[in-house]
């Protein structure tokens, strides 16, 4: 009967080593869900850039919009679970939504579904964009909605005498999160780099999204299987809703009694005493003190979450050859969870005790300040790396110009005049460098035949002279590793590869055929010149290097990842610990929701800066973010200086120990104040009514 009163099943639950069997289903569920989420997110920005063909800024904007939604929806999930469905049903229903989103996203990455002409390029990109946005919206609703429920639901499985097991469970639960994150950020980039397709072979984003979708299906099935073993507490009302109502009533009541004749109160929340218990008001005051300190925190997350966007895009133009290992750009994100697993025990067991022995008062708020500074240093390191990368990148034209490379496919030399430039092109050769022109320029050969060519602003083009006279044709495009036959053509393509690999092309002509191999370096671009006849493939086909392979190694990103992870350990872990210690016993979930909200706002800040800041150089944007965080860091340090640490348990105990008669007096006093306030309000209404009546009489008299 007692169990029923507490909303728990009356029968005794089976245990293993003192742990309820049900928690193993929850841990597996969390591992699969985190694998699904972080695996999908690891390749998301590259999917935007290379599959949907968005530029870096738009890819970054949509990426951070998605992340912001993922951290806004936990508030909705918590309210639904505590006020309506309960944790179990909320997890099940939103996991179904989550799974559908992952499946829709995986389908959106299948290029063959709209490739009617089978050329390897989707014909209806709008369909792919619409499906991907729908999938991401469902994922954001699902992953955010279940975020505040799963850990709390796991804690519900333990009885009051199992505090030790409950503590161990949360450690295992956190380990499952990091294990899922680490494995997925290693595996999904490998899956993305594979080639798949029905008609043409391309990088397999559908597989990279499909495996996380399959893990989400497994997560849902495992969680449902354990249904009969769970302790399911019924909805008991959401404390966040109660807090919001208490705050709203205090503001409303203060506004009603804003006249000078009403006595002032010590704290503006005291204006809710007419309706709410003093214990609740004191708890809300404690929460508001911490939430006030949360105001500067989003700037840290604005930098931190760019590991999955700007830093990943930075890695795409770096060399990832680690000897026997070929690291994908999105795999560099694994540095963060690896360093977390190493740094957390070092900080807790070695560094913090050492600081304490040195008699340094390294309070939680001071730690968070230092964590912000480490994040700022990480972006300065990223800016220095970007400066080195920019020095090795080709110099592209300005917005008012274009660049052109000419290729002679004729079996003799040609004299070419292009604008003010004159040069000789040998047989089956290309000019070494790109020539810069205005948007329109005149081209002619020695025969005197001319042609006016127009360029797009800031573009790079390759002009092919396929016969005597002036006849230009665009280069054929192909995809990395795609085997295709060509006859008397020029084959050109930008090979932006993620590893130092070798690809093959089969070339046919009347003289025969051969398979040509080309080594592709990181970020390189080549043009292959294929003459109409050839005896030996290696001697006949000529390679023109358009863009040299990247020379800056991805290992140079490790210092910035180290600084950012160090900042995360000092800032994030300490921040959660601080909020937990300063929160009332029944409002820790409110501060957890507030903490997640700072992450969402941080990603919104990235959106604003990415759209508003018109900086031509990426390194300048990194410096801008670092500078903003340093300014915010000083503001936070100033706020923290005036913060007084409290013991919520002692404050709550003071209210619990009050004499019942005192509580009754306060209740009568509140009723009297309410009546007085109502009477004053009625008098005010009558005065207002009389005044309006007098004004109306005066108006009628004037008429």
XYZ file of C-alpha atoms in Angstrom:
703
model
C 0.000 0.000 0.000
C 2.846 2.333 0.805
C 4.337 1.697 -2.611
C 1.043 2.594 -4.267
C 0.913 5.843 -2.351
C 4.291 6.781 -3.769
C 3.229 5.881 -7.304
C 5.456 2.804 -7.441
C 4.753 -0.809 -8.258
C 3.925 -2.861 -5.143
C 5.926 -5.892 -6.137
C 9.591 -6.205 -5.235
C 11.951 -5.357 -8.092
C 14.670 -7.801 -9.150
C 18.221 -6.567 -8.649
C 21.732 -7.425 -9.843
C 24.579 -6.501 -7.471
C 22.127 -4.250 -5.665
C 21.058 -2.415 -8.846
C 17.544 -2.674 -10.293
C 17.618 -4.564 -13.594
C 15.597 -1.755 -15.165
C 18.519 0.694 -15.060
C 20.531 -1.424 -17.516
C 17.842 -0.799 -20.149
C 18.052 2.918 -19.408
C 21.859 2.992 -19.699
C 21.774 1.132 -23.058
C 19.019 3.468 -24.216
C 21.123 6.523 -23.362
C 24.243 5.116 -25.051
C 22.360 4.459 -28.299
C 20.616 7.836 -28.205
C 23.854 9.763 -27.643
C 25.543 7.745 -30.403
C 22.655 8.686 -32.685
C 22.741 12.387 -31.832
C 26.489 13.037 -31.824
C 27.090 10.778 -34.811
C 24.576 12.706 -36.886
C 25.868 16.063 -35.634
C 29.506 15.194 -36.407
C 28.914 15.149 -40.185
C 26.048 17.643 -40.332
C 27.963 20.779 -41.322
C 29.807 18.892 -44.099
C 26.448 17.590 -45.354
C 25.251 21.179 -45.617
C 28.367 22.308 -47.456
C 29.105 19.447 -49.834
C 25.714 17.793 -50.406
C 23.289 20.728 -50.164
C 25.971 23.022 -51.671
C 25.596 25.774 -49.059
C 28.437 28.167 -48.318
C 30.297 28.187 -44.999
C 28.217 30.974 -43.453
C 24.835 29.429 -44.264
C 26.050 25.986 -43.153
C 27.210 27.467 -39.846
C 23.934 29.356 -39.396
C 21.668 26.341 -39.937
C 23.929 24.134 -37.812
C 23.740 26.462 -34.814
C 20.003 27.028 -35.322
C 19.541 23.276 -34.991
C 21.731 23.061 -31.881
C 19.860 25.991 -30.318
C 16.533 24.209 -30.863
C 17.953 21.059 -29.274
C 18.629 23.037 -26.091
C 15.370 25.012 -26.092
C 13.032 22.010 -26.248
C 14.143 20.445 -22.897
C 11.959 22.996 -21.100
C 8.961 21.766 -23.114
C 9.862 18.130 -22.406
C 10.145 18.745 -18.664
C 6.757 20.484 -18.497
C 5.034 17.742 -20.519
C 6.579 14.970 -18.402
C 5.915 16.494 -14.984
C 2.509 18.017 -15.674
C 0.852 15.691 -18.166
C 2.305 12.414 -19.511
C 4.891 11.369 -16.947
C 8.536 10.586 -17.717
C 8.024 7.120 -19.250
C 5.385 8.081 -21.817
C 7.219 11.329 -22.656
C 10.417 9.394 -23.404
C 8.570 6.829 -25.546
C 6.472 9.282 -27.559
C 9.278 11.771 -28.183
C 11.713 8.944 -29.016
C 9.325 7.918 -31.794
C 9.406 11.505 -33.089
C 13.206 11.452 -32.728
C 13.518 8.196 -34.697
C 11.290 9.479 -37.506
C 13.482 12.577 -37.737
C 16.660 10.513 -38.078
C 15.052 8.357 -40.792
C 13.826 11.418 -42.732
C 17.297 12.987 -42.533
C 18.905 9.774 -43.820
C 16.454 9.673 -46.744
C 17.191 13.317 -47.572
C 20.866 12.392 -48.127
C 20.098 9.807 -50.872
C 21.061 11.669 -54.022
C 19.496 9.074 -56.341
C 15.908 9.865 -55.289
C 15.888 13.013 -57.435
C 18.704 12.235 -59.897
C 16.524 11.532 -62.937
C 19.296 11.988 -65.519
C 21.710 9.883 -63.445
C 24.549 12.376 -63.647
C 25.328 12.174 -59.945
C 23.766 15.557 -59.093
C 20.287 15.790 -57.514
C 17.853 17.473 -59.912
C 15.475 18.669 -57.191
C 17.630 20.100 -54.426
C 14.556 21.745 -52.885
C 13.219 18.284 -52.028
C 16.452 17.332 -50.243
C 16.538 20.632 -48.330
C 12.889 20.273 -47.271
C 13.385 16.688 -46.082
C 16.567 17.541 -44.185
C 14.956 20.531 -42.440
C 11.914 18.433 -41.476
C 14.209 15.702 -40.141
C 16.273 18.154 -38.101
C 13.137 19.761 -36.650
C 11.841 16.368 -35.484
C 15.266 15.457 -34.073
C 15.477 18.738 -32.142
C 12.034 18.137 -30.656
C 12.881 14.532 -29.780
C 16.390 14.826 -28.357
C 15.599 18.002 -26.440
C 12.299 16.700 -25.136
C 13.740 13.525 -23.621
C 16.938 15.184 -22.334
C 15.562 16.223 -18.907
C 13.569 12.987 -18.499
C 15.952 10.054 -18.989
C 18.419 10.729 -16.157
C 15.618 11.616 -13.740
C 13.683 8.505 -14.774
C 16.774 6.418 -14.016
C 17.009 7.993 -10.565
C 13.358 7.060 -9.932
C 14.225 3.360 -10.192
C 16.034 3.357 -6.829
C 14.478 3.029 -3.380
C 15.371 5.341 -0.510
C 17.886 2.859 0.908
C 19.808 2.675 -2.403
C 21.516 6.075 -2.316
C 24.945 4.544 -2.973
C 23.683 2.620 -6.008
C 21.890 5.724 -7.275
C 25.147 7.706 -7.133
C 26.989 4.945 -8.993
C 24.223 4.845 -11.591
C 24.679 8.526 -12.454
C 28.417 7.929 -12.941
C 27.688 5.000 -15.264
C 25.034 7.069 -17.014
C 27.527 9.896 -17.664
C 30.076 7.353 -18.897
C 27.541 5.953 -21.379
C 26.984 9.465 -22.734
C 30.707 10.015 -23.336
C 31.175 6.512 -24.765
C 28.348 7.051 -27.250
C 29.713 10.461 -28.197
C 33.272 9.216 -28.642
C 32.425 6.130 -30.714
C 29.979 7.964 -32.959
C 32.366 10.816 -33.793
C 34.934 8.200 -34.814
C 32.619 5.913 -36.800
C 30.193 8.198 -38.668
C 32.922 10.216 -40.472
C 34.329 6.898 -41.711
C 30.874 5.921 -42.968
C 30.503 9.310 -44.650
C 33.786 8.850 -46.516
C 32.528 5.595 -48.080
C 31.035 5.678 -51.573
C 27.486 4.581 -52.267
C 24.705 5.119 -54.777
C 22.527 3.280 -57.284
C 23.569 5.110 -60.447
C 26.635 7.085 -59.353
C 29.017 6.627 -56.444
C 29.302 9.539 -54.019
C 30.255 10.153 -50.411
C 27.699 8.260 -48.372
C 25.940 10.791 -46.159
C 22.865 8.564 -46.219
C 24.876 5.805 -44.508
C 26.387 8.286 -42.034
C 22.843 9.340 -41.069
C 21.319 5.888 -41.496
C 23.434 4.164 -38.855
C 22.514 6.757 -36.167
C 18.873 6.282 -37.218
C 19.257 2.526 -36.713
C 20.811 3.124 -33.272
C 17.831 5.308 -32.371
C 15.476 2.465 -33.339
C 17.505 0.139 -31.098
C 17.365 2.724 -28.304
C 13.575 2.917 -28.496
C 13.105 -0.870 -28.641
C 15.436 -1.498 -25.683
C 13.662 1.123 -23.598
C 10.207 -0.331 -24.353
C 11.375 -3.896 -23.584
C 12.144 -2.849 -20.021
C 8.679 -1.330 -19.547
C 7.411 -3.990 -17.133
C 10.413 -3.535 -14.823
C 10.280 0.245 -14.419
C 9.072 2.190 -11.423
C 6.817 4.805 -13.029
C 5.997 7.816 -10.898
C 2.846 9.668 -11.994
C 2.976 13.365 -12.990
C 3.082 15.500 -9.849
C 3.040 18.992 -11.298
C 5.957 20.870 -12.767
C 7.936 22.983 -10.323
C 9.025 25.261 -13.188
C 5.411 26.205 -13.868
C 4.951 26.961 -10.169
C 8.097 29.119 -10.139
C 6.975 31.057 -13.211
C 3.537 31.661 -11.673
C 5.062 32.843 -8.411
C 7.350 35.292 -10.230
C 4.510 36.503 -12.460
C 2.250 37.104 -9.442
C 5.004 39.067 -7.651
C 5.482 41.325 -10.684
C 1.740 41.773 -11.163
C 1.126 42.475 -7.470
C 4.009 44.968 -7.319
C 2.607 46.789 -10.325
C -0.813 47.014 -8.661
C 0.733 48.497 -5.510
C 3.161 50.861 -7.165
C 1.671 53.956 -5.488
C 3.740 55.683 -2.806
C 1.244 54.968 -0.002
C 2.072 51.249 -0.113
C 5.054 50.314 2.082
C 8.125 48.954 0.326
C 9.252 45.387 0.857
C 12.747 43.988 1.304
C 12.774 42.042 -1.989
C 10.507 42.376 -4.986
C 9.625 38.665 -4.709
C 8.069 39.457 -1.298
C 5.093 40.882 -3.214
C 3.973 37.289 -3.800
C 3.439 36.642 -0.077
C -0.315 37.225 -0.418
C -0.649 34.043 -2.433
C 2.441 31.847 -1.960
C 4.196 30.244 0.988
C 7.328 31.962 2.332
C 9.360 28.785 1.848
C 8.558 28.768 -1.869
C 9.381 32.477 -2.109
C 12.744 31.935 -0.388
C 13.500 29.070 -2.789
C 12.638 31.214 -5.797
C 14.944 33.940 -4.484
C 17.814 31.424 -4.316
C 17.117 30.299 -7.884
C 16.966 33.862 -9.204
C 20.348 34.684 -7.641
C 21.948 31.852 -9.621
C 19.994 32.591 -12.807
C 21.282 36.172 -12.634
C 24.823 34.799 -12.782
C 23.815 32.737 -15.827
C 23.307 35.886 -17.940
C 26.938 36.125 -19.230
C 27.361 32.349 -19.723
C 25.920 31.974 -23.274
C 29.048 33.629 -24.712
C 31.121 30.636 -23.602
C 28.809 28.234 -25.452
C 28.906 30.473 -28.525
C 32.588 29.578 -28.806
C 32.388 26.019 -27.531
C 29.809 24.730 -30.034
C 31.773 26.029 -33.017
C 33.898 22.910 -32.705
C 31.249 21.203 -34.824
C 30.923 24.016 -37.369
C 33.755 26.508 -37.948
C 36.506 24.245 -36.624
C 35.277 21.299 -38.700
C 35.162 23.499 -41.800
C 38.677 24.667 -40.953
C 39.833 21.041 -40.877
C 38.519 20.459 -44.424
C 41.325 22.660 -45.786
C 44.053 20.952 -43.731
C 46.143 17.831 -44.196
C 44.803 14.866 -42.230
C 47.495 12.338 -43.111
C 48.715 10.823 -39.819
C 50.884 8.129 -41.402
C 48.892 4.908 -41.403
C 45.814 6.882 -40.233
C 43.861 9.080 -42.619
C 41.842 11.414 -40.400
C 38.600 12.875 -41.755
C 37.901 16.552 -40.936
C 34.852 15.677 -38.835
C 36.845 13.086 -36.877
C 38.904 15.844 -35.242
C 35.906 16.388 -32.965
C 36.860 13.159 -31.167
C 39.766 15.043 -29.582
C 37.270 16.728 -27.246
C 35.724 13.615 -25.580
C 39.135 11.905 -25.408
C 40.634 14.894 -23.586
C 37.597 15.109 -21.281
C 38.109 11.519 -20.120
C 41.770 12.345 -19.431
C 41.421 15.816 -17.898
C 38.480 15.321 -15.511
C 40.316 12.881 -13.196
C 43.536 14.928 -13.455
C 41.752 18.111 -12.416
C 39.763 16.479 -9.597
C 42.518 14.281 -8.177
C 45.642 16.329 -8.778
C 45.246 19.975 -9.773
C 42.405 21.116 -7.497
C 43.913 19.461 -4.369
C 47.287 21.004 -5.241
C 45.709 24.466 -5.509
C 43.952 23.919 -2.167
C 47.259 22.987 -0.493
C 48.725 26.248 -1.773
C 46.046 28.049 0.295
C 44.457 29.530 -2.837
C 40.717 30.120 -2.544
C 39.809 28.765 -5.974
C 36.013 29.061 -5.666
C 33.609 27.613 -8.272
C 32.896 31.049 -9.758
C 36.635 31.751 -10.071
C 37.046 28.402 -11.829
C 34.297 29.319 -14.294
C 36.029 32.639 -14.986
C 39.272 30.815 -15.749
C 37.353 28.400 -17.989
C 36.089 31.322 -20.068
C 39.636 32.615 -20.491
C 40.797 29.193 -21.708
C 38.003 29.191 -24.327
C 39.101 32.647 -25.500
C 42.696 31.399 -25.787
C 41.428 28.433 -27.826
C 39.943 30.804 -30.399
C 43.132 32.841 -30.515
C 44.981 29.574 -31.264
C 42.401 28.808 -33.982
C 43.005 32.271 -35.476
C 46.776 31.671 -35.602
C 46.202 28.346 -37.370
C 43.823 30.026 -39.816
C 46.422 32.666 -40.653
C 48.894 29.905 -41.549
C 46.257 28.155 -43.670
C 45.399 31.358 -45.542
C 49.043 31.803 -46.532
C 48.996 28.435 -48.332
C 45.597 28.914 -50.013
C 45.290 30.119 -53.612
C 44.482 33.792 -54.045
C 40.944 34.011 -55.380
C 39.684 37.079 -57.298
C 37.742 39.939 -55.780
C 33.992 40.295 -56.159
C 34.372 42.482 -59.257
C 36.770 40.150 -61.079
C 37.132 36.582 -62.285
C 40.013 34.192 -62.956
C 40.530 31.981 -66.000
C 42.900 29.172 -66.955
C 43.182 28.287 -70.672
C 43.732 24.745 -71.956
C 44.805 23.958 -75.526
C 43.406 20.600 -76.673
C 44.878 21.002 -80.187
C 47.917 19.039 -81.330
C 49.913 22.218 -82.017
C 50.863 25.463 -80.318
C 48.469 28.411 -80.362
C 48.986 32.129 -79.819
C 46.254 33.421 -77.517
C 45.237 37.002 -76.783
C 42.989 37.437 -73.770
C 42.292 41.006 -72.725
C 45.698 42.653 -72.369
C 47.510 39.316 -71.977
C 49.329 37.532 -74.818
C 50.810 34.074 -74.427
C 51.617 30.843 -76.270
C 49.944 27.556 -75.383
C 51.746 24.387 -76.435
C 49.935 21.331 -77.727
C 47.763 19.706 -75.036
C 48.909 22.110 -72.355
C 47.417 24.727 -70.043
C 48.791 28.020 -68.840
C 50.406 27.645 -65.464
C 48.483 30.232 -63.464
C 44.989 31.618 -63.473
C 44.732 34.994 -65.230
C 42.621 37.717 -63.637
C 40.134 39.668 -65.784
C 37.208 42.008 -65.395
C 33.763 40.511 -65.772
C 33.905 40.711 -69.594
C 36.977 40.436 -71.824
C 37.902 39.634 -75.440
C 39.711 36.426 -76.464
C 41.262 35.656 -79.889
C 43.779 33.258 -81.469
C 46.408 34.022 -84.125
C 43.770 33.582 -86.823
C 42.169 36.807 -85.599
C 38.814 35.287 -84.739
C 37.578 36.838 -81.510
C 35.101 36.064 -78.805
C 33.781 38.027 -75.837
C 33.692 36.050 -72.625
C 31.771 37.023 -69.490
C 32.754 35.860 -66.015
C 30.813 35.654 -62.809
C 31.971 37.858 -59.968
C 34.721 36.251 -57.919
C 34.635 33.030 -59.966
C 37.332 30.693 -61.203
C 36.816 29.159 -64.643
C 38.718 26.977 -67.081
C 38.386 27.705 -70.816
C 39.009 24.826 -73.222
C 40.120 25.454 -76.813
C 38.794 22.347 -78.587
C 39.507 23.304 -82.213
C 41.149 25.995 -84.248
C 39.268 29.243 -84.196
C 37.699 30.139 -80.915
C 35.429 27.547 -79.389
C 35.211 27.247 -75.643
C 33.388 24.554 -73.750
C 32.876 23.989 -70.040
C 34.748 21.247 -68.318
C 32.983 17.998 -67.585
C 32.400 17.481 -63.895
C 32.766 14.245 -62.027
C 32.929 13.028 -58.476
C 35.815 11.719 -56.451
C 36.629 8.132 -57.416
C 34.016 7.996 -60.195
C 35.093 5.878 -63.183
C 33.854 7.095 -66.570
C 34.882 6.922 -70.222
C 35.944 9.992 -72.223
C 36.778 10.407 -75.934
C 38.645 13.437 -77.263
C 37.668 15.504 -74.277
C 39.247 17.373 -71.441
C 38.385 16.019 -68.033
C 38.502 18.540 -65.227
C 37.290 18.421 -61.685
C 38.057 19.904 -58.295
C 39.260 17.043 -56.160
C 38.658 18.204 -52.618
C 39.495 15.067 -50.834
C 39.746 14.267 -47.155
C 42.736 12.011 -47.440
C 45.838 11.420 -49.517
C 44.392 8.782 -51.824
C 44.750 7.544 -55.374
C 41.801 7.338 -57.758
C 41.495 5.771 -61.204
C 39.899 6.856 -64.498
C 39.260 4.627 -67.511
C 39.972 6.448 -70.792
C 38.874 5.091 -74.209
C 39.606 6.118 -77.800
C 39.966 4.553 -81.223
C 43.604 3.781 -80.381
C 42.656 1.779 -77.308
C 41.976 2.345 -73.655
C 43.878 2.657 -70.430
C 43.275 3.149 -66.717
C 44.870 6.325 -65.448
C 45.750 6.751 -61.777
C 46.039 10.094 -60.066
C 47.262 10.744 -56.545
C 45.026 13.238 -54.798
C 46.261 15.251 -51.862
C 44.217 17.039 -49.242
C 42.278 19.931 -50.795
C 43.983 19.616 -54.173
C 42.458 20.415 -57.565
C 43.618 18.962 -60.889
C 42.798 19.229 -64.589
C 43.558 16.176 -66.730
C 44.336 16.817 -70.434
C 43.474 13.820 -72.592
C 44.682 14.005 -76.251
C 42.615 12.402 -79.060
C 45.116 9.591 -79.540
C 47.492 7.998 -77.112
C 49.727 4.952 -77.087
C 50.510 4.786 -73.412
C 48.284 6.355 -70.802
C 50.998 7.585 -68.474
C 52.839 9.384 -71.282
C 49.856 10.882 -73.088
C 47.606 12.256 -70.338
C 48.911 15.427 -68.786
C 48.019 16.665 -65.330
C 47.641 20.348 -64.545
C 47.701 21.274 -60.852
C 45.056 23.936 -60.252
C 45.306 23.998 -56.451
C 48.172 22.453 -54.552
C 47.441 19.988 -51.732
C 47.020 21.422 -48.262
C 50.256 21.542 -46.306
C 49.027 22.665 -42.860
C 48.481 19.522 -40.808
C 45.329 18.864 -38.763
C 47.546 18.180 -35.764
C 47.878 21.961 -35.425
C 44.236 21.968 -34.290
C 45.071 19.892 -31.211
C 46.257 22.904 -29.114
C 42.985 24.751 -29.699
C 40.994 21.604 -28.847
C 43.098 21.139 -25.708
C 42.497 24.716 -24.551
C 38.770 24.491 -25.298
C 38.392 21.142 -23.509
C 40.341 22.461 -20.525
C 37.974 25.410 -20.467
C 34.986 23.057 -20.672
C 36.184 20.944 -17.739
C 36.864 23.991 -15.567
C 33.728 25.865 -16.684
C 31.001 23.324 -17.433
C 31.648 20.676 -14.787
C 32.184 23.358 -12.136
C 29.116 25.295 -13.277
C 26.831 22.293 -12.904
C 28.324 21.532 -9.491
C 27.889 25.156 -8.399
C 24.258 25.315 -9.569
C 23.470 22.037 -7.821
C 24.989 23.223 -4.528
C 23.194 26.599 -4.600
C 19.782 25.278 -5.674
C 16.922 24.400 -3.313
C 16.228 20.690 -2.982
C 13.106 20.764 -5.174
C 14.360 23.237 -7.807
C 17.529 21.678 -9.138
C 15.666 20.852 -12.360
C 14.837 24.565 -12.786
C 18.525 25.505 -12.726
C 19.303 22.562 -15.036
C 16.758 23.963 -17.517
C 18.339 27.399 -17.103
C 21.775 25.925 -17.789
C 20.540 24.277 -21.000
C 18.931 27.565 -21.982
C 22.341 29.289 -21.837
C 23.599 26.745 -24.393
C 20.691 27.567 -26.701
C 21.262 31.324 -26.374
C 24.976 30.804 -27.063
C 24.167 29.177 -30.399
C 21.773 32.007 -31.214
C 24.665 34.431 -30.612
C 26.675 32.564 -33.260
C 23.781 33.010 -35.702
C 23.664 36.741 -35.078
C 27.409 37.267 -35.401
C 27.745 34.966 -38.430
C 25.058 36.960 -40.257
C 25.882 40.453 -38.980
C 29.692 40.432 -39.005
C 30.930 41.145 -42.532
C 34.509 40.011 -42.029
C 36.392 38.819 -45.085
C 38.915 36.774 -43.105
C 37.963 33.824 -40.927
C 40.821 34.481 -38.520
C 39.352 37.930 -37.822
C 36.034 36.308 -36.838
C 37.879 34.015 -34.419
C 39.561 37.036 -32.828
C 36.177 38.798 -32.608
C 34.644 35.887 -30.698
C 37.664 35.651 -28.403
C 37.521 39.384 -27.672
C 33.804 39.269 -26.893
C 34.323 36.380 -24.482
C 37.133 38.216 -22.682
C 34.842 41.237 -22.186
C 32.039 38.987 -20.924
C 34.549 37.208 -18.681
C 35.384 40.452 -16.881
C 31.676 41.214 -16.473
C 31.097 37.760 -14.995
C 34.074 38.145 -12.642
C 32.622 41.458 -11.417
C 29.221 39.843 -10.809
C 30.796 36.845 -9.073
C 32.771 39.120 -6.731
C 29.542 40.270 -5.085
C 27.949 36.820 -4.905
C 27.564 35.295 -1.437
C 27.564 31.500 -1.233
C 24.664 30.009 0.693
C 23.533 26.662 2.098
C 20.006 26.083 0.724
C 19.382 23.249 3.213
C 19.892 25.571 6.190
C 17.610 28.236 4.748
C 14.898 25.669 4.061
C 15.325 24.236 7.564
C 14.674 27.671 9.089
C 11.242 27.775 7.470
C 10.504 24.139 8.344
C 11.216 24.742 12.048
C 8.912 27.741 12.434
C 6.156 27.515 15.015
C 2.732 26.542 13.575
C 1.164 29.564 15.286
C 3.634 31.828 13.479
C 2.649 30.270 10.185
C -1.038 30.840 11.039
C -0.323 34.489 11.883
C 1.456 34.956 8.570
C -1.445 33.345 6.794
C -3.966 35.705 8.489
C -1.675 38.644 7.750
C -1.503 37.658 4.085
C -5.312 37.414 3.931
C -5.670 40.839 5.542
C -3.143 42.347 3.149
C -4.992 40.775 0.250
C -8.287 42.228 1.492
C -6.672 45.593 2.079
C -5.160 45.527 -1.338
C -8.516 44.602 -2.865
C -10.258 47.399 -0.924
C -7.624 49.889 -2.049
C -8.018 48.633 -5.581
C -11.821 49.073 -5.410
C -11.372 52.619 -4.080
C -8.952 53.330 -6.892
C -11.430 51.912 -9.401
C -14.251 54.090 -7.957
C -12.050 57.179 -8.087
C -11.173 56.356 -11.663
C -14.852 55.774 -12.492
C -15.953 59.055 -10.838
C -13.211 60.911 -12.654
C -14.309 59.412 -15.960
C -17.948 60.343 -15.210
C -16.984 63.944 -14.414
C -14.967 64.150 -17.613
C -17.896 62.820 -19.605
C -20.259 65.391 -18.047
C -17.796 68.179 -18.821
C -17.442 66.938 -22.390
C -21.210 66.861 -22.885
C -21.525 70.379 -21.387
C -18.923 71.668 -23.866
C -20.770 70.027 -26.717
